[in-house]
């Protein structure tokens, strides 16, 4: 939202007030409260008029500073509020100097100017991050007397802004107007299902606006030197989040708003759905699952979309008996084929549903101000919306889900949650404007915790479309309704990259596109991208997504990449554990891994899968791809080709290949099983060592499916000597494979020369080994 017209003028009808200077302040053990009038006060007579802003600086834990700004403090505060973590008893260091007040939290500090005009500067150690200067903050009174609080934070030369949710617009947000308002708008516009009022920049800090309502961001637009954010009302709150790197900033942000739970290992396998409006019954579903088995394509989850329930009855949580006459027996038969079961749900209840009268009678739905149930025909006839601020409604909804779980359902696709009205009354009195975005948090929390209560921690997973800040705690999320085109495939990736920089560790998308039918070419290219995402689902609107409906090669391509992902699971699952423990996403923009490489700042057609695998999906029917490789010698793990980095590459690939590069000085664990994602990762694992440089140490950790470490080791090269140090061992057999090196054993290692390198097996239980590098490489 814009309030000014360039440098000099305020928009017609707008009155804008700014803190002029620090007039007075109070320092306590844990905070600084500053009183800043909107004009310079030089005599007592000037104290007789306002406004005066009350600005509080505090810290919930180290490296994070909280800023709270009030104009009027007498307004009633209404729910909902974002949940955020505060370390009990934590107090920042506060120093009062002659010219400024310094509040230091860890290595992050705010310097509040006491002399002259208003200014607050933020530093991490000695590095300048951003500032709030004179006339940056503004209190606006509009022509209709509505009021807004506006803040601006400076941008430096070359500073790029990322995040703000799953956005399908350009990856770098500079020059964009972004409003936090969840919409069911597909992937083709500035509308987004997942609006997160958090941004991060390549200067190594983040800003989280602590307001679940409509926060309006002007990112280098109203003022090209600043990021502006504004909210309606008399109060504004935000956090400055520092860190030693962009990764560390994400760690601190997810410590503040919540880390993702670890999804079960089986959820990383291939998901297949009925698709949306297609016709299906048990015979159809069984033919799909049997077809995948017969064609040797590992399938791990089968999803029933909306029409598992009777049309116009969504949701009643009852199988449509016309096509599924014996659902319990059907699910038992399907699960005997080795698949988990997912079913579609949403938080809406049709007037035709058996649940409608029950929910109405007990007061479980959103209401109009006059007490009537709020209803609409937009989606289902006369549908109502479950009020998740009512604890009894949550229990009611949860009990319906538990009946399905008892029947054999393993997880739920929690669709919708964006079309939430604001002309309603909530059970707990929540502000309906702020609940519009926050509703999805309560919806998915209810479903996720129902699954977790039944299956235990680490065994719950949803497939969610809508989100707000904190929703990352309830994985997994998918990208919504995309089109069957290369352009939509690329915008889908942009959305995933933006979402990952908001602390969402796990993300998926509809392979082949949701709307319309993909060409065989697009389907096969999207399969490679989809199976190299954290979660992988074949789904569409009016077309089935089984590969044999495209062509026979599509069957082979899907088999190839599904089995590749199964073998990569020791690597992927270790990165999943890192996402759960630290908030570092599995899918990572290049800038997150290479923040000091300016070539990575705008890259949005490639990504890092974890820290050590570069993926460049192919977005053209001719199989050509142009991508950037950072410094060092990288190795394509599919072809063995070595690629010198620090430059752009242009390549052409068939459908069984794409740029999938191992980072230099990395160890990629490859599992022994290619038929499922949940197996013993340490059993016969191959630890592939790529391009170990002199003076470098590479390390690897192999987890089990509970997220516990089973095998951990490091490999160090010193000139022509390579030392192996096993930090944690398992009694299970494992081996190292050094690619492109000719090695000899010096101590405790059995070396065998292979076509693509040297295999090394420790000869005894000793935790160390020594190798020598021959002058000639293989």
XYZ file of C-alpha atoms in Angstrom:
778
model
C 0.000 0.000 0.000
C 1.388 3.366 -1.031
C 1.058 6.579 0.967
C 3.315 8.987 -0.920
C 3.939 10.236 -4.439
C 7.664 10.154 -4.868
C 10.121 12.086 -2.744
C 8.188 15.211 -1.853
C 4.439 14.673 -1.863
C 1.984 12.705 0.286
C -1.057 11.252 -1.501
C -4.169 13.432 -1.502
C -6.246 12.959 1.619
C -3.428 11.272 3.569
C -1.874 12.711 6.722
C 1.489 11.157 7.555
C 3.345 11.473 10.864
C 6.878 10.286 11.660
C 8.993 9.909 14.809
C 11.194 12.996 14.837
C 13.670 12.151 17.589
C 14.136 10.378 20.920
C 12.545 12.676 23.485
C 12.588 10.302 26.438
C 13.206 6.647 27.172
C 13.024 3.977 29.855
C 15.528 1.145 30.244
C 14.579 -2.000 32.113
C 16.251 -5.365 32.542
C 14.915 -6.809 29.299
C 13.891 -3.874 27.097
C 14.198 -0.256 26.034
C 11.065 1.855 25.598
C 11.522 5.014 23.573
C 9.078 7.911 23.363
C 9.360 9.655 20.036
C 7.143 12.633 19.166
C 6.188 13.411 15.599
C 7.900 16.796 15.741
C 11.095 18.162 17.250
C 10.559 19.412 20.792
C 12.769 22.276 21.853
C 10.554 23.896 24.520
C 7.777 22.959 26.928
C 5.064 24.431 24.792
C 5.803 21.892 22.082
C 4.966 19.006 24.445
C 1.279 19.926 24.361
C 0.480 18.185 21.096
C 0.951 14.740 19.585
C 1.251 12.257 18.268
C 3.968 10.611 20.338
C 5.029 7.078 19.418
C 5.897 4.427 21.990
C 8.572 2.109 20.612
C 9.798 -0.916 22.543
C 12.975 -2.860 21.712
C 13.480 -6.300 23.269
C 14.720 -9.771 22.345
C 13.171 -13.264 22.646
C 16.586 -14.955 22.302
C 20.017 -14.218 20.910
C 20.429 -12.809 17.399
C 16.806 -11.625 17.252
C 15.494 -8.144 18.130
C 11.792 -7.419 18.555
C 10.393 -3.987 17.680
C 6.920 -2.940 18.869
C 5.426 0.419 17.854
C 2.238 1.960 19.230
C 0.402 5.114 18.413
C -2.671 4.536 20.615
C -2.227 1.708 23.150
C -5.839 1.708 24.312
C -7.247 -0.364 21.474
C -8.469 -3.838 22.356
C -6.150 -6.549 21.103
C -7.934 -9.419 19.356
C -6.877 -12.920 18.472
C -5.347 -14.594 16.571
C -1.655 -14.219 17.340
C 1.249 -15.997 15.734
C 2.879 -18.430 18.122
C 6.538 -17.618 18.651
C 9.283 -18.914 20.905
C 10.794 -16.856 23.711
C 13.660 -18.139 25.808
C 12.616 -17.957 29.435
C 14.635 -15.418 31.365
C 16.602 -14.180 28.371
C 17.661 -10.542 28.538
C 19.656 -8.677 25.916
C 22.563 -6.415 26.815
C 21.429 -2.788 26.999
C 23.972 0.072 27.115
C 23.153 3.749 27.509
C 25.754 6.049 25.953
C 25.753 9.808 25.514
C 24.838 9.665 21.829
C 22.931 6.406 21.548
C 21.380 3.408 23.206
C 22.697 0.014 22.104
C 20.682 -3.160 22.568
C 22.717 -6.279 21.820
C 21.241 -9.741 21.354
C 23.931 -12.310 20.655
C 25.857 -10.823 17.734
C 22.957 -8.682 16.554
C 22.660 -5.131 17.819
C 20.412 -2.134 17.353
C 21.909 1.332 17.730
C 19.238 3.900 18.639
C 20.308 7.468 17.982
C 19.627 9.843 20.915
C 20.933 12.964 19.221
C 19.434 14.810 16.294
C 16.794 13.120 14.113
C 15.323 9.636 14.480
C 17.545 6.750 13.363
C 17.992 3.089 14.334
C 20.773 1.050 12.720
C 21.180 -2.727 12.850
C 24.488 -4.610 12.764
C 25.545 -8.225 12.949
C 28.969 -8.209 14.580
C 30.573 -5.308 12.678
C 28.559 -5.777 9.490
C 25.915 -3.161 8.777
C 22.558 -4.743 7.898
C 19.817 -2.126 7.562
C 18.403 0.978 9.201
C 15.216 2.832 10.047
C 15.818 6.542 9.513
C 14.038 9.866 9.679
C 10.625 9.710 7.930
C 10.969 5.969 7.362
C 8.289 4.988 9.847
C 4.915 6.603 9.274
C 1.540 6.798 10.957
C -1.044 7.481 8.273
C -4.560 8.848 8.629
C -6.465 8.252 5.404
C -9.247 10.329 3.882
C -11.815 7.880 5.324
C -10.148 8.218 8.785
C -8.800 4.669 8.708
C -5.302 4.550 10.151
C -2.208 2.607 9.139
C 1.211 1.966 10.641
C 3.977 1.970 8.046
C 7.596 0.970 8.485
C 10.515 1.184 6.074
C 13.906 -0.509 6.296
C 16.761 0.447 4.041
C 18.192 -1.618 1.189
C 21.867 -1.419 0.238
C 23.270 -1.370 -3.273
C 22.889 -4.843 -4.774
C 20.686 -6.093 -1.938
C 18.106 -8.669 -3.059
C 14.919 -9.528 -1.191
C 13.525 -13.087 -1.118
C 10.651 -14.980 0.456
C 7.225 -13.588 1.457
C 5.647 -16.982 0.913
C 5.150 -19.257 -2.056
C 5.209 -16.644 -4.774
C 5.100 -17.455 -8.473
C 6.261 -13.996 -9.530
C 10.002 -13.309 -10.061
C 12.191 -14.967 -7.439
C 13.889 -11.704 -6.383
C 11.111 -9.572 -4.924
C 12.677 -6.151 -5.552
C 10.197 -4.040 -7.504
C 7.128 -5.986 -6.388
C 4.041 -5.082 -4.370
C 3.145 -8.083 -2.214
C 0.032 -8.265 -0.046
C -0.354 -10.977 2.589
C -3.801 -12.330 1.691
C -4.326 -16.014 0.972
C -6.157 -16.641 -2.296
C -7.163 -19.656 -4.367
C -5.586 -18.250 -7.493
C -3.485 -21.011 -9.034
C 0.143 -20.405 -9.922
C -0.232 -17.824 -12.704
C -0.315 -14.491 -10.867
C 0.739 -12.447 -7.859
C -1.933 -14.252 -5.808
C -0.652 -16.953 -3.488
C -1.984 -19.797 -1.355
C 0.799 -19.342 1.183
C 1.487 -15.773 2.311
C 4.278 -15.510 4.871
C 5.130 -12.031 6.253
C 8.840 -12.832 6.346
C 11.589 -11.824 3.978
C 15.302 -12.529 3.899
C 18.009 -10.697 1.997
C 21.404 -11.551 0.593
C 22.974 -9.273 3.209
C 22.275 -12.011 5.743
C 19.294 -10.904 7.807
C 15.545 -11.453 7.857
C 12.465 -9.462 8.846
C 9.324 -11.079 10.253
C 6.239 -8.875 10.582
C 4.307 -10.302 13.510
C 0.790 -9.760 12.183
C -1.391 -12.573 10.763
C -3.598 -10.129 8.866
C -3.161 -8.236 5.613
C 0.389 -6.922 5.694
C 1.209 -4.929 2.584
C 4.817 -4.962 1.355
C 6.291 -2.432 -1.053
C 9.626 -3.981 -1.949
C 11.761 -1.244 -3.501
C 8.624 0.239 -5.083
C 7.198 3.239 -3.234
C 10.788 3.948 -2.253
C 13.337 2.016 -4.307
C 15.922 2.278 -1.517
C 13.725 0.538 1.051
C 11.377 -2.307 1.910
C 8.107 -0.921 3.240
C 5.448 -2.852 5.156
C 2.203 -1.527 6.540
C -0.789 -2.734 8.561
C -4.102 -1.160 9.413
C -4.567 0.099 12.947
C -2.540 1.642 15.739
C 0.113 -1.018 16.332
C 2.955 -2.593 14.356
C 5.401 -5.276 15.413
C 8.313 -6.920 13.664
C 11.485 -8.875 14.361
C 14.950 -8.260 12.923
C 16.609 -11.671 12.619
C 20.370 -11.908 12.277
C 22.732 -14.751 11.597
C 26.215 -15.638 10.431
C 24.769 -16.673 7.034
C 21.433 -16.874 5.249
C 21.168 -20.453 6.522
C 21.737 -19.281 10.076
C 19.051 -16.615 9.640
C 16.610 -19.370 8.648
C 17.665 -21.350 11.710
C 16.831 -18.374 13.902
C 13.570 -17.634 12.088
C 12.345 -21.221 12.444
C 13.462 -21.244 16.065
C 11.182 -18.235 16.480
C 8.141 -19.492 14.527
C 8.628 -23.263 14.637
C 10.659 -25.970 12.945
C 9.111 -28.499 10.568
C 8.265 -31.885 12.003
C 10.071 -34.809 10.373
C 7.738 -36.585 7.939
C 7.742 -40.396 7.827
C 10.253 -41.914 5.418
C 7.523 -43.599 3.356
C 6.107 -40.187 2.432
C 9.220 -39.413 0.347
C 8.250 -42.096 -2.181
C 6.022 -41.781 -5.232
C 2.407 -40.677 -4.715
C -0.252 -41.416 -7.341
C -3.776 -39.994 -7.269
C -7.118 -40.633 -8.886
C -6.922 -37.030 -10.133
C -9.835 -34.666 -9.476
C -12.805 -34.921 -11.887
C -11.910 -38.264 -13.431
C -14.241 -41.262 -13.057
C -12.933 -44.001 -10.803
C -13.980 -46.909 -8.659
C -12.118 -49.734 -6.942
C -11.524 -51.472 -10.259
C -9.943 -48.327 -11.718
C -7.808 -47.697 -8.662
C -6.679 -51.324 -8.507
C -5.780 -51.255 -12.199
C -3.532 -48.241 -11.593
C -1.749 -49.840 -8.634
C -1.438 -53.217 -10.370
C -0.212 -51.484 -13.515
C 2.579 -49.814 -11.570
C 3.513 -53.143 -9.982
C 3.503 -54.952 -13.314
C 5.663 -52.287 -14.901
C 8.112 -52.360 -11.967
C 7.456 -48.754 -10.948
C 7.708 -48.447 -7.157
C 4.513 -46.844 -5.809
C 4.278 -45.870 -2.167
C 1.142 -43.766 -1.605
C -2.215 -43.847 -3.361
C -4.430 -40.791 -2.974
C -8.209 -40.597 -3.391
C -9.198 -37.106 -4.444
C -12.536 -35.343 -3.784
C -14.940 -37.819 -5.364
C -14.208 -40.584 -2.876
C -17.156 -38.833 -1.211
C -20.487 -38.381 -2.929
C -20.722 -35.307 -5.131
C -22.271 -32.245 -3.475
C -21.796 -33.836 -0.027
C -18.278 -32.579 0.735
C -17.326 -33.070 3.395
C -19.247 -35.829 5.106
C -16.233 -38.168 5.475
C -18.266 -41.046 4.045
C -17.257 -43.108 1.042
C -19.584 -42.870 -1.936
C -21.296 -46.256 -1.663
C -22.283 -46.139 -5.349
C -18.647 -46.727 -6.368
C -17.042 -47.841 -3.086
C -19.576 -50.208 -1.496
C -17.092 -51.800 0.924
C -14.418 -49.202 1.678
C -12.779 -50.957 4.652
C -12.262 -54.152 2.685
C -11.108 -52.165 -0.344
C -8.493 -50.296 1.679
C -7.297 -53.566 3.177
C -6.909 -55.064 -0.312
C -5.045 -52.010 -1.571
C -2.720 -51.826 1.412
C -1.812 -55.473 0.931
C -0.230 -54.300 -2.321
C 2.220 -52.216 -0.293
C 0.796 -48.696 -0.562
C -0.188 -46.136 2.037
C -3.587 -44.455 1.639
C -4.316 -40.719 1.510
C -7.753 -39.123 1.126
C -8.797 -35.576 0.236
C -10.519 -33.360 2.784
C -11.343 -29.685 3.220
C -12.745 -27.577 6.087
C -16.114 -26.962 4.417
C -19.406 -28.798 5.017
C -22.097 -28.889 2.332
C -25.712 -28.375 3.337
C -26.335 -31.822 1.809
C -23.783 -33.407 4.120
C -25.044 -35.436 7.080
C -22.692 -33.344 9.193
C -24.371 -30.047 8.428
C -27.290 -30.279 10.834
C -25.045 -31.674 13.559
C -22.511 -28.880 13.141
C -25.219 -26.223 13.006
C -26.938 -27.486 16.150
C -23.734 -27.629 18.154
C -22.375 -24.301 16.952
C -19.354 -25.670 15.104
C -19.527 -23.363 12.059
C -18.583 -19.749 11.366
C -21.541 -17.438 11.954
C -22.878 -14.199 10.609
C -23.076 -11.265 13.026
C -26.809 -12.030 13.510
C -26.045 -15.578 14.675
C -26.974 -17.405 11.462
C -24.559 -19.940 9.996
C -22.458 -18.252 7.317
C -23.116 -20.104 4.030
C -22.164 -19.910 0.382
C -22.742 -21.850 -2.843
C -19.185 -21.157 -3.995
C -17.739 -24.703 -4.166
C -20.425 -26.797 -2.422
C -24.178 -26.123 -2.148
C -24.991 -24.055 0.912
C -21.717 -24.970 2.498
C -20.644 -23.887 5.972
C -17.091 -23.503 7.283
C -15.806 -25.281 10.388
C -14.804 -22.885 13.172
C -11.452 -24.184 14.412
C -11.321 -21.540 17.155
C -13.948 -23.687 18.905
C -12.166 -26.526 20.779
C -15.284 -28.696 20.592
C -15.464 -28.211 16.823
C -11.821 -29.289 16.571
C -12.554 -32.440 18.566
C -15.631 -33.126 16.448
C -13.663 -32.779 13.208
C -10.807 -34.855 14.627
C -13.134 -37.697 15.614
C -14.435 -37.916 12.042
C -10.839 -38.249 10.834
C -10.050 -40.926 13.408
C -12.825 -43.118 11.990
C -11.130 -42.939 8.597
C -7.749 -43.661 10.150
C -9.205 -46.713 11.874
C -10.553 -47.797 8.494
C -7.033 -47.741 7.025
C -6.323 -44.152 5.926
C -2.724 -43.088 6.634
C -2.779 -39.367 5.852
C -4.904 -36.534 4.520
C -4.653 -34.022 1.728
C -5.746 -30.855 3.532
C -6.954 -28.885 0.549
C -8.340 -25.330 0.513
C -8.421 -23.052 3.565
C -7.936 -19.862 1.520
C -11.554 -18.871 0.782
C -12.214 -17.636 4.297
C -14.782 -14.813 4.640
C -14.306 -11.752 6.815
C -17.985 -10.913 7.452
C -18.183 -13.612 10.125
C -18.038 -14.108 13.872
C -15.661 -16.614 15.454
C -16.345 -18.681 18.574
C -13.408 -17.171 20.477
C -13.981 -13.618 19.249
C -11.042 -13.609 16.864
C -10.646 -10.739 14.438
C -12.046 -12.079 11.115
C -9.607 -9.962 9.087
C -6.633 -11.557 10.822
C -8.254 -14.989 10.747
C -8.437 -14.951 6.950
C -4.797 -16.008 6.666
C -4.501 -17.651 10.077
C -7.431 -20.013 9.547
C -5.252 -22.465 7.627
C -2.886 -22.750 10.597
C -5.665 -23.964 12.907
C -7.121 -26.228 10.199
C -3.878 -28.006 9.417
C -2.833 -28.088 13.065
C -6.040 -29.956 13.936
C -5.530 -32.536 11.198
C -1.801 -32.938 11.762
C -2.139 -33.395 15.508
C -4.895 -35.972 14.955
C -2.503 -38.013 12.825
C 0.359 -37.515 15.273
C -1.819 -38.578 18.184
C -2.683 -41.797 16.334
C 0.606 -42.713 14.688
C 3.162 -40.990 16.932
C 5.761 -38.299 16.351
C 7.609 -38.703 13.078
C 4.763 -40.696 11.531
C 2.319 -37.911 10.666
C 2.083 -36.142 7.318
C -0.485 -33.977 5.562
C -0.509 -32.681 1.987
C -1.479 -29.040 2.467
C -2.113 -26.221 -0.003
C -2.670 -23.105 2.122
C -0.324 -21.786 4.800
C 0.747 -18.870 6.950
C 3.734 -18.235 9.212
C 4.279 -21.263 11.447
C 2.497 -23.669 9.105
C 5.881 -25.183 8.289
C 5.449 -27.178 11.523
C 2.846 -29.334 9.745
C 4.430 -30.752 6.581
C 4.067 -31.365 3.654
C 2.914 -28.487 1.419
C 2.351 -28.580 -2.314
C 2.290 -25.828 -4.903
C -1.368 -25.768 -5.921
C -3.067 -25.636 -9.294
C -0.464 -25.304 -12.027
C -0.904 -25.653 -15.770
C 0.469 -28.330 -18.081
C 3.181 -26.166 -19.642
C 6.885 -25.529 -19.292
C 6.111 -21.967 -18.207
C 3.969 -23.261 -15.367
C 6.601 -25.804 -14.407
C 9.100 -22.950 -14.086
C 6.720 -20.749 -12.074
C 6.048 -23.722 -9.812
C 9.755 -23.983 -9.053
C 9.915 -20.238 -8.329
C 7.115 -20.708 -5.822
C 8.920 -23.560 -4.113
C 12.180 -21.621 -3.908
C 10.430 -18.608 -2.348
C 8.594 -20.816 0.143
C 11.782 -22.596 1.147
C 13.274 -19.247 2.168
C 10.387 -18.881 4.628
C 11.427 -21.967 6.602
C 9.293 -24.572 4.818
C 11.474 -27.667 4.746
C 9.298 -29.929 2.603
C 7.469 -29.125 -0.616
C 5.868 -30.838 -3.584
C 3.921 -30.059 -6.770
C 1.621 -31.713 -9.293
C 3.894 -33.611 -11.682
C 2.772 -32.922 -15.240
C 0.629 -29.954 -14.232
C -2.861 -29.911 -12.703
C -4.923 -28.222 -15.408
C -5.230 -29.844 -18.867
C -3.186 -32.795 -20.081
C 0.566 -32.650 -20.445
C 2.283 -33.746 -23.623
C 4.397 -36.898 -23.271
C 7.456 -34.652 -23.549
C 6.409 -32.337 -20.703
C 5.281 -35.246 -18.536
C 8.683 -36.909 -18.765
C 10.602 -33.711 -18.051
C 8.357 -32.909 -15.081
C 8.826 -36.444 -13.734
C 12.565 -35.806 -13.381
C 11.916 -32.529 -11.549
C 9.209 -34.082 -9.389
C 11.252 -37.075 -8.266
C 14.108 -34.751 -7.362
C 11.876 -32.760 -5.005
C 11.452 -33.595 -1.341
C 8.015 -35.103 -2.044
C 6.729 -36.422 -5.344
C 3.110 -36.658 -6.501
C 1.424 -37.448 -9.810
C -1.863 -35.503 -9.829
C -4.174 -33.740 -12.243
C -7.635 -32.345 -12.795
C -9.452 -34.099 -15.624
C -6.749 -36.567 -16.723
C -5.227 -39.626 -15.099
C -1.473 -39.394 -14.518
C -0.375 -43.017 -14.930
C 2.587 -43.015 -17.330
C 1.337 -45.590 -19.861
C -1.374 -43.151 -20.963
C 1.405 -40.918 -22.332
C 3.756 -43.366 -24.039
C 5.879 -46.401 -23.211
C 8.984 -44.294 -22.724
C 7.143 -42.372 -19.999
C 6.832 -45.672 -18.124
C 10.586 -46.184 -18.340
C 11.355 -42.595 -17.322
C 9.080 -42.739 -14.286
C 10.613 -46.060 -13.253
C 14.135 -44.695 -13.664
C 13.661 -41.567 -11.569
C 11.526 -43.228 -8.901
C 14.199 -45.865 -8.366
C 16.882 -43.183 -8.403
C 15.090 -41.303 -5.632
C 14.772 -44.509 -3.582
C 18.525 -45.041 -3.867
C 19.142 -41.397 -2.928
C 17.054 -41.713 0.243
C 20.041 -42.040 2.647
C 21.130 -38.621 1.373
C 17.656 -37.039 1.139
C 16.482 -38.278 4.527
C 19.585 -36.927 6.252
C 18.714 -33.532 4.757
C 15.135 -33.990 5.943
C 16.430 -34.491 9.479
C 18.466 -31.299 9.081
C 15.293 -29.470 8.026
C 13.512 -30.717 11.141
C 16.400 -29.922 13.473
C 17.592 -26.615 12.005
C 14.922 -25.338 9.650
C 17.200 -25.561 6.585
C 14.966 -26.706 3.698
C 15.575 -29.778 1.568
C 15.021 -27.778 -1.637
C 17.406 -24.819 -1.510
C 17.854 -21.820 -3.790
C 21.385 -21.518 -5.096
C 21.849 -18.248 -3.188
C 21.254 -20.065 0.112
C 24.208 -22.397 -0.474
C 26.396 -19.880 -2.313
C 25.606 -16.459 -0.792
C 29.000 -15.047 -1.783
C 28.624 -15.928 -5.476
C 26.820 -12.994 -7.149
C 25.879 -15.213 -10.100
C 23.556 -17.173 -7.777
C 21.469 -14.230 -6.584
C 18.841 -14.400 -9.349
C 18.944 -18.099 -10.254
C 15.440 -19.580 -10.221
C 15.576 -22.396 -12.802
C 17.904 -24.605 -10.793
C 18.340 -25.480 -7.146
C 20.295 -27.473 -4.624
C 18.709 -30.661 -3.316
C 20.221 -30.531 0.139
C 23.700 -29.061 0.380
C 25.531 -31.256 -2.112
C 23.395 -31.987 -5.203
C 22.711 -29.396 -7.899
C 19.562 -30.005 -9.974
C 18.725 -28.141 -13.171
C 15.323 -29.254 -14.526
C 14.842 -29.058 -18.274
C 12.209 -26.549 -19.372
C 12.231 -27.029 -23.145
C 10.971 -29.679 -25.591
C 14.337 -29.785 -27.388
C 16.047 -31.094 -24.232
C 18.378 -28.122 -23.980
C 19.219 -26.596 -20.631
C 21.404 -23.675 -19.642
C 22.504 -23.508 -16.053
C 25.209 -22.088 -13.819
C 27.848 -24.122 -11.979
C 29.619 -22.498 -9.006
C 33.384 -22.731 -8.519
C 35.093 -26.117 -8.286
C 34.976 -29.389 -10.189
C 31.493 -30.896 -10.091
C 30.473 -34.404 -11.148
C 27.284 -35.444 -12.897
C 26.293 -38.464 -10.813
C 24.278 -39.936 -13.708
C 27.024 -39.782 -16.344
C 30.234 -39.393 -14.342
C 31.179 -36.311 -16.364
C 33.374 -33.806 -14.544
C 32.406 -30.178 -14.983
C 34.612 -27.213 -14.158
C 32.537 -24.570 -12.383
C 32.544 -20.806 -12.164
C 30.736 -20.621 -15.487
C 27.510 -21.244 -17.378
C 26.833 -24.537 -19.149
C 24.594 -25.379 -22.075
C 23.733 -29.037 -22.526
C 21.224 -31.291 -24.248
C 19.721 -34.280 -22.446
C 17.474 -37.203 -23.241
C 14.581 -38.050 -20.921
C 16.700 -40.218 -18.645
C 19.128 -37.469 -17.805
C 19.453 -33.913 -16.592
C 22.145 -31.915 -14.792
C 22.391 -33.664 -11.421
C 25.765 -32.624 -10.069
C 27.633 -33.591 -6.939
C 29.377 -30.705 -5.263
C 33.148 -30.936 -4.936
C 34.374 -32.209 -1.555
C 31.086 -33.956 -0.905
C 30.084 -37.473 0.065
C 26.754 -38.677 -1.332
C 25.385 -41.830 0.335
C 23.578 -44.084 -2.138
C 21.347 -46.781 -0.700
C 21.086 -50.432 -1.630
C 17.311 -50.434 -2.219
C 15.535 -48.998 -5.256
C 12.010 -50.249 -4.579
C 10.926 -48.167 -1.583
C 11.947 -45.033 0.319
C 11.757 -46.513 3.832
C 14.464 -49.099 4.353
C 17.677 -49.624 6.308
C 19.781 -46.794 4.878
C 23.011 -47.957 6.530
C 22.793 -51.531 5.228
C 25.242 -51.861 2.295
C 25.258 -48.101 1.731
C 27.818 -46.731 -0.731
C 29.443 -43.469 0.316
C 30.371 -41.747 -2.934
C 33.256 -39.302 -2.532
C 33.429 -36.620 -5.221
C 36.426 -34.462 -6.105
C 38.159 -34.331 -2.734
C 40.596 -31.425 -2.963
C 43.897 -31.031 -1.161
C 43.438 -29.635 2.338
C 39.708 -30.312 2.342
C 37.602 -32.513 4.613
C 34.352 -34.112 3.495
C 31.878 -35.587 5.952
C 28.694 -37.630 5.789
C 26.012 -38.806 8.170
C 23.660 -41.715 7.505
C 20.454 -41.703 9.529
C 17.895 -44.406 10.105
C 14.195 -43.855 9.389
C 13.704 -42.571 12.949
C 16.178 -39.771 12.250
C 18.905 -41.271 14.449
C 22.550 -41.362 13.336
C 23.853 -44.815 12.443
C 27.004 -44.008 10.484
C 29.142 -40.892 10.536
C 32.590 -40.359 9.102
C 34.910 -37.802 7.608
C 37.497 -38.051 4.878
C 40.435 -35.642 4.685
C 42.984 -35.126 1.924
C 46.466 -33.840 2.648
C 48.536 -33.745 -0.542
C 48.528 -37.350 -1.746
C 47.326 -38.847 1.532
C 43.693 -39.493 2.345
C 42.686 -40.290 5.903
C 39.373 -41.848 6.883
C 38.015 -41.236 10.363
C 34.858 -43.097 11.402
C 33.107 -41.076 14.094
C 30.168 -43.430 14.552
C 29.949 -46.892 13.095
C 27.357 -49.544 12.552
C 27.873 -53.273 12.376
C 26.239 -53.225 8.959
C 28.401 -53.447 5.840
C 29.192 -50.214 3.999
C 31.789 -48.997 1.516
C 33.402 -45.852 0.184
C 33.651 -45.158 -3.542
C 36.172 -42.474 -4.534
C 35.231 -41.254 -7.995
C 37.981 -40.582 -10.479
C 40.891 -41.407 -8.139
C 43.496 -44.145 -8.300
C 44.183 -45.150 -4.686
C 46.388 -47.503 -2.731
C 45.890 -48.676 0.815
C 48.359 -47.552 3.433
C 46.523 -48.764 6.516
C 43.371 -50.740 7.373
C 41.702 -50.467 3.954
C 40.942 -52.902 1.170
C 41.009 -51.052 -2.174
C 39.387 -52.372 -5.352
C 39.526 -50.566 -8.664
C 36.166 -50.044 -10.330
C 35.123 -48.531 -13.630
C 34.282 -45.146 -12.087
C 36.715 -45.028 -9.181
C 38.169 -46.960 -6.307
C 36.093 -48.866 -3.799
C 37.361 -48.805 -0.231
C 36.275 -51.143 2.566
C 37.780 -50.961 6.049
C 39.561 -54.222 6.803
C 38.993 -54.253 10.558
C 36.894 -52.658 13.258
C 39.523 -49.925 13.635
C 37.860 -46.535 13.139
C 40.646 -45.090 10.986
C 42.239 -45.834 7.635
C 44.882 -44.253 5.400
C 45.107 -44.170 1.603
C 47.577 -42.773 -0.893
C 46.659 -41.093 -4.163
C 48.519 -42.250 -7.221
C 49.701 -39.586 -9.621
C 47.528 -40.903 -12.435
C 43.791 -40.468 -12.137
C 41.466 -43.111 -13.468
